[in-house]
XYZ file of C-alpha atoms in Angstrom:
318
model
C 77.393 116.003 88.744
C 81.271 115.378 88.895
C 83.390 118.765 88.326
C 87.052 119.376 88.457
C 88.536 120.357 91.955
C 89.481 123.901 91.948
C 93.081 124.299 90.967
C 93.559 121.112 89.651
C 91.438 121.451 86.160
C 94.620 122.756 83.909
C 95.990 119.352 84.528
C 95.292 116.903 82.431
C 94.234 114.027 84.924
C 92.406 116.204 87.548
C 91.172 115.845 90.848
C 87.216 115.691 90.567
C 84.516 116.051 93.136
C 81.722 114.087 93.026
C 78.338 113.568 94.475
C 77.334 110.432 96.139
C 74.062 110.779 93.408
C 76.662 110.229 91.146
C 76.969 106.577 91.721
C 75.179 103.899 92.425
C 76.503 101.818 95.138
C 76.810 97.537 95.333
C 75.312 96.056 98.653
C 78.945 93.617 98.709
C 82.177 94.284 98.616
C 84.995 92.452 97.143
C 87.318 90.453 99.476
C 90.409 91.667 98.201
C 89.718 95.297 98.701
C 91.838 95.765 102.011
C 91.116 98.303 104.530
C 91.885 99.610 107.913
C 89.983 99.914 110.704
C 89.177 103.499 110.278
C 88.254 103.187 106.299
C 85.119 101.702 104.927
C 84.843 100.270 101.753
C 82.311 100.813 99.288
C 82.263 98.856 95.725
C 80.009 101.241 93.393
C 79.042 102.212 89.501
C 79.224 105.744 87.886
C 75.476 106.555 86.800
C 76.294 110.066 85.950
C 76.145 110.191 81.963
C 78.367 113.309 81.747
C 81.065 111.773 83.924
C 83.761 110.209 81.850
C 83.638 107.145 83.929
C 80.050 106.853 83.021
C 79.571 103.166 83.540
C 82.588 101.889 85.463
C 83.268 100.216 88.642
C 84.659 102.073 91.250
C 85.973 102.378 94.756
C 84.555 104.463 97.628
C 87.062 104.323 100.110
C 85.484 106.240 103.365
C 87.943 107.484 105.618
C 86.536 108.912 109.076
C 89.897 109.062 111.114
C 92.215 112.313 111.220
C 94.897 110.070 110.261
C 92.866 108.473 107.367
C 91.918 112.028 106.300
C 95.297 112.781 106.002
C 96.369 109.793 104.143
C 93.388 110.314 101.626
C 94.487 113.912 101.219
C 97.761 113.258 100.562
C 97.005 110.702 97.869
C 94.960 113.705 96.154
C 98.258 115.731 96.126
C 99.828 113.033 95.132
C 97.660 112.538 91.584
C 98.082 116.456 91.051
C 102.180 115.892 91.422
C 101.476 113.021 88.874
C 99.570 114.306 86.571
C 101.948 115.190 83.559
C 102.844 111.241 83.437
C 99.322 110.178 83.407
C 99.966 107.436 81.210
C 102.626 105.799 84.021
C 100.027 106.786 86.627
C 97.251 105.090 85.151
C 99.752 102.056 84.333
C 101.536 101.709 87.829
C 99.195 103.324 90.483
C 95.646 102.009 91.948
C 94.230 105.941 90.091
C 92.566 107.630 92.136
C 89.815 109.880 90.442
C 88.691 112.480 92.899
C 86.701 112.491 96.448
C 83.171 113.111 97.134
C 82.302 116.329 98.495
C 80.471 116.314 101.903
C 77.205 116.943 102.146
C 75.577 120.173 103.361
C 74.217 118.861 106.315
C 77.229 117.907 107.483
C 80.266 119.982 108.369
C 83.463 119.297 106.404
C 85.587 119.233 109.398
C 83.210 116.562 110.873
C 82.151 114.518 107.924
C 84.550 111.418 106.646
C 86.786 111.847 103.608
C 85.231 109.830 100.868
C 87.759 108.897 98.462
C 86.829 107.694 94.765
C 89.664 105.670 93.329
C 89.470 102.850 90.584
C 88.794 98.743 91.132
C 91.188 96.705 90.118
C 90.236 93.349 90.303
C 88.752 91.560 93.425
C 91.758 90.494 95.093
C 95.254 91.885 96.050
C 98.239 90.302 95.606
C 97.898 88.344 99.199
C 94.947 86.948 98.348
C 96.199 85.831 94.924
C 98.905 83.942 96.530
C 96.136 82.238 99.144
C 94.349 80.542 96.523
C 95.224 77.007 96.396
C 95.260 77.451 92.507
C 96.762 80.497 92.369
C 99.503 79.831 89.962
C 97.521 78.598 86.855
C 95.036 81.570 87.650
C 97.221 84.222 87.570
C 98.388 83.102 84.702
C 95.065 82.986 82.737
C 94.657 86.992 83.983
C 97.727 87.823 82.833
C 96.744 86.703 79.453
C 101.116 85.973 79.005
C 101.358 85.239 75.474
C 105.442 84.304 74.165
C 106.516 88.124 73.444
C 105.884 88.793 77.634
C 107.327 85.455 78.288
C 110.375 86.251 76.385
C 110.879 89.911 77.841
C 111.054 88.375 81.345
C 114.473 86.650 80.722
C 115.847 82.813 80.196
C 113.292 80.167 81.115
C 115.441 76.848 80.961
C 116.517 75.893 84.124
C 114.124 74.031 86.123
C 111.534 71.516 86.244
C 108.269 73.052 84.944
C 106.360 74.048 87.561
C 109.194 76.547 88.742
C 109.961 77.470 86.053
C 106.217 78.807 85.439
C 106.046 80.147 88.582
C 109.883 81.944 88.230
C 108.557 83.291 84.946
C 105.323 84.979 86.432
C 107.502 86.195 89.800
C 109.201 88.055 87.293
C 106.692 89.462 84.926
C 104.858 90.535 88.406
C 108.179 91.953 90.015
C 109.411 93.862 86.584
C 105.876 95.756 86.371
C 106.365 96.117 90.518
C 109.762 97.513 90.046
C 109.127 100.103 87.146
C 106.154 101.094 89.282
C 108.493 102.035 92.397
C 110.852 103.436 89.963
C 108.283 105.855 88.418
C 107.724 107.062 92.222
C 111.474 107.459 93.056
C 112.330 109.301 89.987
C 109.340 111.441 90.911
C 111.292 112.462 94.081
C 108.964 110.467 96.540
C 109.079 107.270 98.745
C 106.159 104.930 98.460
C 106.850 103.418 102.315
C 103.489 101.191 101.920
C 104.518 98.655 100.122
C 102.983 95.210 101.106
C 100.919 92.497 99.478
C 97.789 93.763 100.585
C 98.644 97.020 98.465
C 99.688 95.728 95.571
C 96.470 94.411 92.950
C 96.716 93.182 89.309
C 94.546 94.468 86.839
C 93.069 92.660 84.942
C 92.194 95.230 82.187
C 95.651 95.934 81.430
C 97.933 93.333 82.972
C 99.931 95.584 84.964
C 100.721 95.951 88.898
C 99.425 98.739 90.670
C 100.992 100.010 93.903
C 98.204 101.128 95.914
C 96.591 104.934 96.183
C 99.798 106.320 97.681
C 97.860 107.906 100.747
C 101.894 107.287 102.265
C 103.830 108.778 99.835
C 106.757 110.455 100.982
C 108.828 113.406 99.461
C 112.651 112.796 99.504
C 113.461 116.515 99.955
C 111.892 119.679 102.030
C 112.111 122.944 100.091
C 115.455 124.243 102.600
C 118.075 125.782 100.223
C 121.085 125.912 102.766
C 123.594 123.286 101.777
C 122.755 121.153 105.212
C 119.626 120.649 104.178
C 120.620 118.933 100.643
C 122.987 116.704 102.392
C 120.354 115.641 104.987
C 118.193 115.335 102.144
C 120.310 113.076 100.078
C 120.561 110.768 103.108
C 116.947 110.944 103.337
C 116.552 110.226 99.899
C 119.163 106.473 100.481
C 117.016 105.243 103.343
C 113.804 105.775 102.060
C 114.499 104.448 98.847
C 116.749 101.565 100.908
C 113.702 100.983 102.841
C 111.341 100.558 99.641
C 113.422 98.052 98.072
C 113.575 96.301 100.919
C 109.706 95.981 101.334
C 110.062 94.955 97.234
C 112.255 91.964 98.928
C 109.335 90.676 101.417
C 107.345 91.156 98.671
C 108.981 88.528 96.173
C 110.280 86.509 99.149
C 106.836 85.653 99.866
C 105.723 84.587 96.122
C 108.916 82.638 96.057
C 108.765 80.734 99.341
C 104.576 80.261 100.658
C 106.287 79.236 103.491
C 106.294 83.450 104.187
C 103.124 83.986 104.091
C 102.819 82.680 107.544
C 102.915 85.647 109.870
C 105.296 83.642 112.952
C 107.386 82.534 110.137
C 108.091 85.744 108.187
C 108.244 86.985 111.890
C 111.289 85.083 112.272
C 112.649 85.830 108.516
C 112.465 89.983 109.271
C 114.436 89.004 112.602
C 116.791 87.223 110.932
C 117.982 90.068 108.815
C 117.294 93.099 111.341
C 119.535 91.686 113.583
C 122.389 91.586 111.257
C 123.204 88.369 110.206
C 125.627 87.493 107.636
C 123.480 87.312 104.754
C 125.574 84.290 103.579
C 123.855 82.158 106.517
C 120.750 83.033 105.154
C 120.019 79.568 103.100
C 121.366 77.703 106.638
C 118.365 79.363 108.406
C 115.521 79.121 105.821
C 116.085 75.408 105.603
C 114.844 73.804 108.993
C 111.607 75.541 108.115
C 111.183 74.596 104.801
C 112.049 70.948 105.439
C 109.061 71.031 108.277
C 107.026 71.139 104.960
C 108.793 68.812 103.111
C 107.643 64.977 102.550
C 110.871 63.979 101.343
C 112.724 66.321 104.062
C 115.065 67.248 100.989
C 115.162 70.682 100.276
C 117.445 72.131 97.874
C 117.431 76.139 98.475
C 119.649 78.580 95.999
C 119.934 82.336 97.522
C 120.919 85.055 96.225
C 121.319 88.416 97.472
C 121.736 92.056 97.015
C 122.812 94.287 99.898
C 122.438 98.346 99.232
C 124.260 100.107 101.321
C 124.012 98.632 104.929
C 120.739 97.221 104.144
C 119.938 93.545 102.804
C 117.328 93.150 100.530
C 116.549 89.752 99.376
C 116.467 90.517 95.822
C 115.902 86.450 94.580
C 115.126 83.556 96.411
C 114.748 80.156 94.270
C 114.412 76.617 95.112
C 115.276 73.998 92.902
Protein backbone atom coordinates (compact mmCIF):
# COMPACT_ATOMS: atom_id res chain seq x y z
CA UNK A 1 0.00 0.00 0.00
CA UNK A 2 0.97 3.77 -0.58
CA UNK A 3 2.87 5.37 2.59
CA UNK A 4 4.39 8.73 3.06
CA UNK A 5 8.15 9.10 2.02
CA UNK A 6 10.24 9.42 5.02
CA UNK A 7 10.73 13.03 5.90
CA UNK A 8 8.19 14.35 3.92
CA UNK A 9 4.91 13.14 6.07
CA UNK A 10 4.72 16.52 8.39
CA UNK A 11 3.89 18.24 5.20
CA UNK A 12 0.74 18.50 4.25
CA UNK A 13 0.97 17.35 0.48
CA UNK A 14 3.65 14.59 0.90
CA UNK A 15 5.75 12.64 -1.18
CA UNK A 16 4.26 8.96 -1.18
CA UNK A 17 5.70 5.69 -2.27
CA UNK A 18 3.77 3.37 -3.89
CA UNK A 19 3.66 -0.13 -5.12
CA UNK A 20 3.10 -0.98 -8.67
CA UNK A 21 0.09 -3.48 -6.93
CA UNK A 22 -1.23 -0.34 -6.16
CA UNK A 23 -2.54 0.41 -9.55
CA UNK A 24 -3.88 -1.03 -12.20
CA UNK A 25 -2.36 -0.10 -15.41
CA UNK A 26 -4.29 0.86 -19.12
CA UNK A 27 -2.82 -1.16 -22.16
CA UNK A 28 -2.93 2.70 -24.23
CA UNK A 29 -1.69 5.69 -23.60
CA UNK A 30 -2.97 9.05 -24.34
CA UNK A 31 -1.41 11.02 -27.26
CA UNK A 32 -0.89 14.08 -25.53
CA UNK A 33 1.15 12.70 -22.74
CA UNK A 34 4.70 13.81 -24.11
CA UNK A 35 7.80 12.07 -23.33
CA UNK A 36 11.43 11.74 -24.03
CA UNK A 37 13.26 9.18 -25.29
CA UNK A 38 14.51 7.92 -22.04
CA UNK A 39 10.86 8.09 -20.17
CA UNK A 40 8.06 5.69 -20.71
CA UNK A 41 4.69 6.46 -20.21
CA UNK A 42 2.22 4.57 -18.45
CA UNK A 43 -1.67 5.74 -18.19
CA UNK A 44 -3.00 3.78 -14.94
CA UNK A 45 -5.93 3.67 -12.03
CA UNK A 46 -5.38 3.66 -8.18
CA UNK A 47 -6.96 0.22 -6.94
CA UNK A 48 -5.61 0.64 -3.52
CA UNK A 49 -8.81 1.47 -1.27
CA UNK A 50 -6.72 3.13 1.49
CA UNK A 51 -4.94 5.41 -0.96
CA UNK A 52 -6.60 8.76 -1.15
CA UNK A 53 -6.53 8.63 -4.85
CA UNK A 54 -8.48 5.48 -4.63
CA UNK A 55 -10.09 5.51 -8.03
CA UNK A 56 -8.29 8.12 -10.12
CA UNK A 57 -6.38 8.25 -13.23
CA UNK A 58 -2.91 8.61 -13.06
CA UNK A 59 0.46 8.94 -14.67
CA UNK A 60 3.42 6.52 -14.46
CA UNK A 61 6.10 8.31 -15.90
CA UNK A 62 9.23 5.68 -16.04
CA UNK A 63 12.42 7.25 -16.18
CA UNK A 64 15.51 4.81 -16.84
CA UNK A 65 18.24 7.48 -17.79
CA UNK A 66 20.68 9.12 -15.09
CA UNK A 67 19.56 12.29 -16.45
CA UNK A 68 15.81 11.35 -16.26
CA UNK A 69 16.48 10.12 -12.69
CA UNK A 70 17.64 13.29 -11.88
CA UNK A 71 14.93 15.28 -13.39
CA UNK A 72 12.28 12.98 -11.62
CA UNK A 73 14.12 13.53 -8.36
CA UNK A 74 14.24 16.93 -8.54
CA UNK A 75 10.53 17.30 -9.26
CA UNK A 76 10.07 15.28 -5.81
CA UNK A 77 12.07 18.10 -4.07
CA UNK A 78 10.37 20.29 -5.80
CA UNK A 79 6.60 19.20 -4.33
CA UNK A 80 8.30 19.08 -0.74
CA UNK A 81 9.54 22.99 -1.39
CA UNK A 82 5.81 23.43 -2.45
CA UNK A 83 4.04 21.98 -0.14
CA UNK A 84 2.78 24.86 2.24
CA UNK A 85 0.93 26.40 -1.02
CA UNK A 86 -0.69 23.22 -1.92
CA UNK A 87 -3.67 24.84 -3.05
CA UNK A 88 -1.44 26.94 -5.93
CA UNK A 89 0.38 23.65 -6.51
CA UNK A 90 -2.51 21.65 -7.16
CA UNK A 91 -3.96 24.74 -9.27
CA UNK A 92 -0.79 25.63 -11.43
CA UNK A 93 1.47 22.46 -11.50
CA UNK A 94 0.92 18.93 -13.42
CA UNK A 95 1.00 17.39 -9.11
CA UNK A 96 3.01 15.01 -8.80
CA UNK A 97 1.97 12.44 -6.00
CA UNK A 98 4.94 10.32 -5.14
CA UNK A 99 7.21 7.53 -7.04
CA UNK A 100 7.02 3.89 -6.91
CA UNK A 101 9.50 2.19 -4.93
CA UNK A 102 11.69 -0.41 -6.78
CA UNK A 103 11.22 -3.69 -6.40
CA UNK A 104 13.36 -6.08 -4.34
CA UNK A 105 14.67 -7.90 -7.04
CA UNK A 106 16.02 -5.16 -8.45
CA UNK A 107 18.71 -2.83 -7.16
CA UNK A 108 17.73 0.82 -6.66
CA UNK A 109 20.75 2.11 -8.31
CA UNK A 110 19.86 -0.08 -11.37
CA UNK A 111 16.13 -0.02 -11.52
CA UNK A 112 14.23 3.11 -13.43
CA UNK A 113 12.68 5.93 -11.43
CA UNK A 114 8.97 5.47 -11.67
CA UNK A 115 7.32 8.63 -11.15
CA UNK A 116 3.44 8.87 -10.19
CA UNK A 117 2.10 12.27 -11.11
CA UNK A 118 -1.61 13.24 -12.01
CA UNK A 119 -3.46 13.14 -15.78
CA UNK A 120 -4.60 16.01 -16.94
CA UNK A 121 -6.45 15.62 -19.88
CA UNK A 122 -5.30 13.72 -23.07
CA UNK A 123 -3.59 16.34 -24.85
CA UNK A 124 -1.06 19.21 -24.17
CA UNK A 125 -1.33 22.43 -25.25
CA UNK A 126 0.46 21.53 -28.83
CA UNK A 127 -1.82 19.16 -29.57
CA UNK A 128 -4.78 21.39 -28.67
CA UNK A 129 -3.63 23.89 -31.11
CA UNK A 130 -3.23 20.87 -33.96
CA UNK A 131 -6.74 20.10 -34.00
CA UNK A 132 -8.39 21.56 -36.91
CA UNK A 133 -11.28 22.49 -34.44
CA UNK A 134 -9.39 23.45 -31.79
CA UNK A 135 -10.85 26.78 -31.05
CA UNK A 136 -14.57 25.87 -30.43
CA UNK A 137 -13.16 22.81 -28.36
CA UNK A 138 -11.22 24.48 -26.07
CA UNK A 139 -13.75 26.49 -25.47
CA UNK A 140 -16.39 23.83 -24.53
CA UNK A 141 -13.46 22.47 -21.82
CA UNK A 142 -13.04 25.55 -20.49
CA UNK A 143 -16.63 25.64 -19.62
CA UNK A 144 -16.06 30.04 -19.97
CA UNK A 145 -19.20 31.28 -18.70
CA UNK A 146 -19.51 35.66 -18.76
CA UNK A 147 -17.82 36.23 -15.14
CA UNK A 148 -14.29 34.47 -16.83
CA UNK A 149 -15.03 36.23 -19.99
CA UNK A 150 -15.25 39.49 -18.28
CA UNK A 151 -12.05 39.00 -15.97
CA UNK A 152 -9.96 38.54 -19.14
CA UNK A 153 -10.32 42.24 -20.25
CA UNK A 154 -12.29 44.32 -23.19
CA UNK A 155 -13.66 42.09 -25.93
CA UNK A 156 -14.84 44.73 -28.64
CA UNK A 157 -12.45 45.12 -31.14
CA UNK A 158 -12.51 42.65 -33.80
CA UNK A 159 -14.47 40.57 -36.00
CA UNK A 160 -15.72 37.52 -34.02
CA UNK A 161 -13.67 34.88 -34.60
CA UNK A 162 -10.60 36.88 -33.11
CA UNK A 163 -12.06 38.13 -30.88
CA UNK A 164 -13.00 34.49 -29.44
CA UNK A 165 -9.83 33.32 -30.00
CA UNK A 166 -8.05 36.77 -28.27
CA UNK A 167 -10.40 36.10 -25.38
CA UNK A 168 -9.32 32.36 -24.77
CA UNK A 169 -5.33 33.40 -25.54
CA UNK A 170 -5.89 35.34 -22.62
CA UNK A 171 -7.83 33.30 -20.17
CA UNK A 172 -5.03 30.50 -21.15
CA UNK A 173 -2.01 33.03 -20.80
CA UNK A 174 -3.43 34.75 -17.34
CA UNK A 175 -3.70 31.12 -15.64
CA UNK A 176 -0.02 30.49 -17.56
CA UNK A 177 1.33 33.62 -16.11
CA UNK A 178 0.12 33.31 -12.37
CA UNK A 179 1.46 29.77 -12.70
CA UNK A 180 5.15 31.07 -13.56
CA UNK A 181 4.61 33.69 -11.06
CA UNK A 182 3.83 31.23 -8.21
CA UNK A 183 7.34 29.54 -9.23
CA UNK A 184 9.34 32.85 -9.32
CA UNK A 185 8.07 34.13 -6.12
CA UNK A 186 9.01 30.69 -4.83
CA UNK A 187 12.67 31.59 -5.65
CA UNK A 188 12.93 29.08 -8.67
CA UNK A 189 13.11 29.17 -12.55
CA UNK A 190 10.81 26.84 -14.39
CA UNK A 191 13.35 26.79 -17.73
CA UNK A 192 10.89 24.05 -19.42
CA UNK A 193 8.45 25.90 -20.59
CA UNK A 194 7.03 24.76 -24.03
CA UNK A 195 3.71 23.65 -25.46
CA UNK A 196 4.31 20.18 -25.00
CA UNK A 197 4.52 20.98 -21.11
CA UNK A 198 1.84 22.92 -20.64
CA UNK A 199 -1.91 20.72 -20.36
CA UNK A 200 -5.39 22.07 -19.45
CA UNK A 201 -7.38 20.41 -17.05
CA UNK A 202 -10.27 19.77 -17.56
CA UNK A 203 -11.44 19.20 -13.92
CA UNK A 204 -10.66 22.57 -12.90
CA UNK A 205 -10.06 24.79 -15.91
CA UNK A 206 -6.70 25.83 -15.07
CA UNK A 207 -3.11 25.54 -16.87
CA UNK A 208 -0.65 23.40 -15.47
CA UNK A 209 3.08 23.87 -16.13
CA UNK A 210 4.43 20.52 -16.28
CA UNK A 211 6.11 18.29 -13.22
CA UNK A 212 8.98 20.74 -12.84
CA UNK A 213 11.68 17.86 -13.15
CA UNK A 214 13.80 21.43 -14.47
CA UNK A 215 13.18 23.64 -11.89
CA UNK A 216 15.84 25.87 -11.08
CA UNK A 217 16.75 27.73 -7.76
CA UNK A 218 17.62 31.47 -8.27
CA UNK A 219 20.12 31.51 -5.37
CA UNK A 220 22.94 28.97 -3.83
CA UNK A 221 23.11 29.13 -0.03
CA UNK A 222 26.80 31.47 -0.26
CA UNK A 223 26.45 34.31 2.33
CA UNK A 224 29.47 36.52 1.09
CA UNK A 225 28.09 39.60 -0.58
CA UNK A 226 29.51 38.29 -4.23
CA UNK A 227 27.48 35.65 -4.12
CA UNK A 228 24.06 37.77 -3.66
CA UNK A 229 25.04 39.96 -6.47
CA UNK A 230 25.80 36.97 -8.77
CA UNK A 231 22.70 35.67 -7.52
CA UNK A 232 20.52 38.59 -8.30
CA UNK A 233 21.86 38.45 -11.87
CA UNK A 234 21.05 34.92 -11.87
CA UNK A 235 17.79 35.52 -10.63
CA UNK A 236 17.13 38.49 -14.10
CA UNK A 237 18.16 35.92 -16.68
CA UNK A 238 16.44 33.09 -15.56
CA UNK A 239 13.38 34.78 -14.95
CA UNK A 240 14.24 36.89 -18.48
CA UNK A 241 14.59 33.60 -20.03
CA UNK A 242 11.09 32.22 -18.68
CA UNK A 243 9.17 35.01 -19.94
CA UNK A 244 10.61 34.73 -22.95
CA UNK A 245 9.62 30.99 -23.46
CA UNK A 246 5.90 32.53 -22.13
CA UNK A 247 6.40 34.69 -25.55
CA UNK A 248 6.87 31.50 -27.99
CA UNK A 249 4.31 30.20 -26.12
CA UNK A 250 1.44 32.83 -26.99
CA UNK A 251 3.20 33.65 -30.28
CA UNK A 252 2.31 30.33 -31.41
CA UNK A 253 -1.59 30.38 -30.30
CA UNK A 254 -1.68 33.77 -31.89
CA UNK A 255 -0.05 33.12 -35.26
CA UNK A 256 -0.48 28.87 -36.39
CA UNK A 257 1.79 29.96 -38.77
CA UNK A 258 4.50 29.10 -35.59
CA UNK A 259 3.75 26.01 -35.10
CA UNK A 260 5.77 25.07 -38.06
CA UNK A 261 9.19 24.09 -36.80
CA UNK A 262 11.36 25.92 -40.13
CA UNK A 263 9.16 28.80 -39.55
CA UNK A 264 9.44 29.43 -35.79
CA UNK A 265 13.10 28.44 -36.73
CA UNK A 266 13.35 31.57 -38.52
CA UNK A 267 11.11 33.68 -35.86
CA UNK A 268 13.79 32.63 -32.77
CA UNK A 269 16.56 33.84 -35.37
CA UNK A 270 15.02 36.80 -35.96
CA UNK A 271 15.12 37.99 -32.42
CA UNK A 272 18.50 36.20 -31.22
CA UNK A 273 20.25 38.01 -33.60
CA UNK A 274 19.18 41.33 -32.42
CA UNK A 275 16.94 42.91 -34.57
CA UNK A 276 15.15 46.01 -33.91
CA UNK A 277 12.09 44.71 -32.53
CA UNK A 278 10.23 47.50 -34.44
CA UNK A 279 10.99 45.48 -37.82
CA UNK A 280 9.41 42.71 -36.37
CA UNK A 281 5.76 43.11 -38.20
CA UNK A 282 8.07 43.81 -41.66
CA UNK A 283 9.44 40.23 -41.23
CA UNK A 284 6.38 38.21 -40.06
CA UNK A 285 4.48 39.42 -43.08
CA UNK A 286 6.02 37.65 -46.26
CA UNK A 287 5.23 34.49 -44.34
CA UNK A 288 1.95 35.08 -43.36
CA UNK A 289 0.86 36.35 -46.77
CA UNK A 290 2.29 32.77 -48.24
CA UNK A 291 -0.94 31.64 -46.38
CA UNK A 292 -3.09 34.18 -47.35
CA UNK A 293 -5.84 33.86 -50.29
CA UNK A 294 -6.35 37.40 -50.46
CA UNK A 295 -2.41 38.10 -49.94
CA UNK A 296 -3.71 40.95 -47.49
CA UNK A 297 -2.50 40.65 -44.21
CA UNK A 298 -3.01 43.19 -41.69
CA UNK A 299 -0.49 42.36 -38.63
CA UNK A 300 -0.57 44.69 -35.22
CA UNK A 301 2.66 43.96 -32.87
CA UNK A 302 3.30 44.78 -29.87
CA UNK A 303 6.14 44.29 -27.71
CA UNK A 304 7.75 44.20 -24.39
CA UNK A 305 11.54 44.13 -24.04
CA UNK A 306 12.96 43.27 -20.26
CA UNK A 307 16.09 44.19 -19.89
CA UNK A 308 18.17 43.30 -23.07
CA UNK A 309 15.83 40.61 -23.86
CA UNK A 310 12.64 40.79 -26.25
CA UNK A 311 9.82 38.93 -25.38
CA UNK A 312 6.92 39.04 -27.63
CA UNK A 313 4.42 39.72 -25.07
CA UNK A 314 1.18 40.17 -27.84
CA UNK A 315 0.94 39.45 -31.27
CA UNK A 316 -2.63 40.19 -32.99
CA UNK A 317 -3.86 40.25 -36.44
CA UNK A 318 -6.72 42.06 -37.45
Amino acid sequence: PATADEGAAAGPCPVVRFDMADFTVADRVSVGLHGRSDEMIFEATVRDPSSELYGSTVVLRQLTSSQAKRRGRRALEVLKKLAHRQMMYHSYAMQVHGYVTPSKAMEEGDSPLVLVHGYHGSYSLRHWLQLSDWLPTLEATLALDEEQVRRVGDDSVGGPAVTRQLRLIRILMRDLLIGVNYLHSHGMAHTELRLENVHVSPVDKHVKVGILGNAVDFHDNDPSSSAVASNNERRKMMIAFDMRCVGFIMAKMVLRELMDSSTFQKFKSFLNKGNDPSCLREFLLPILSQNSPSGNIGLQVRICIYGITVSILFLEVV
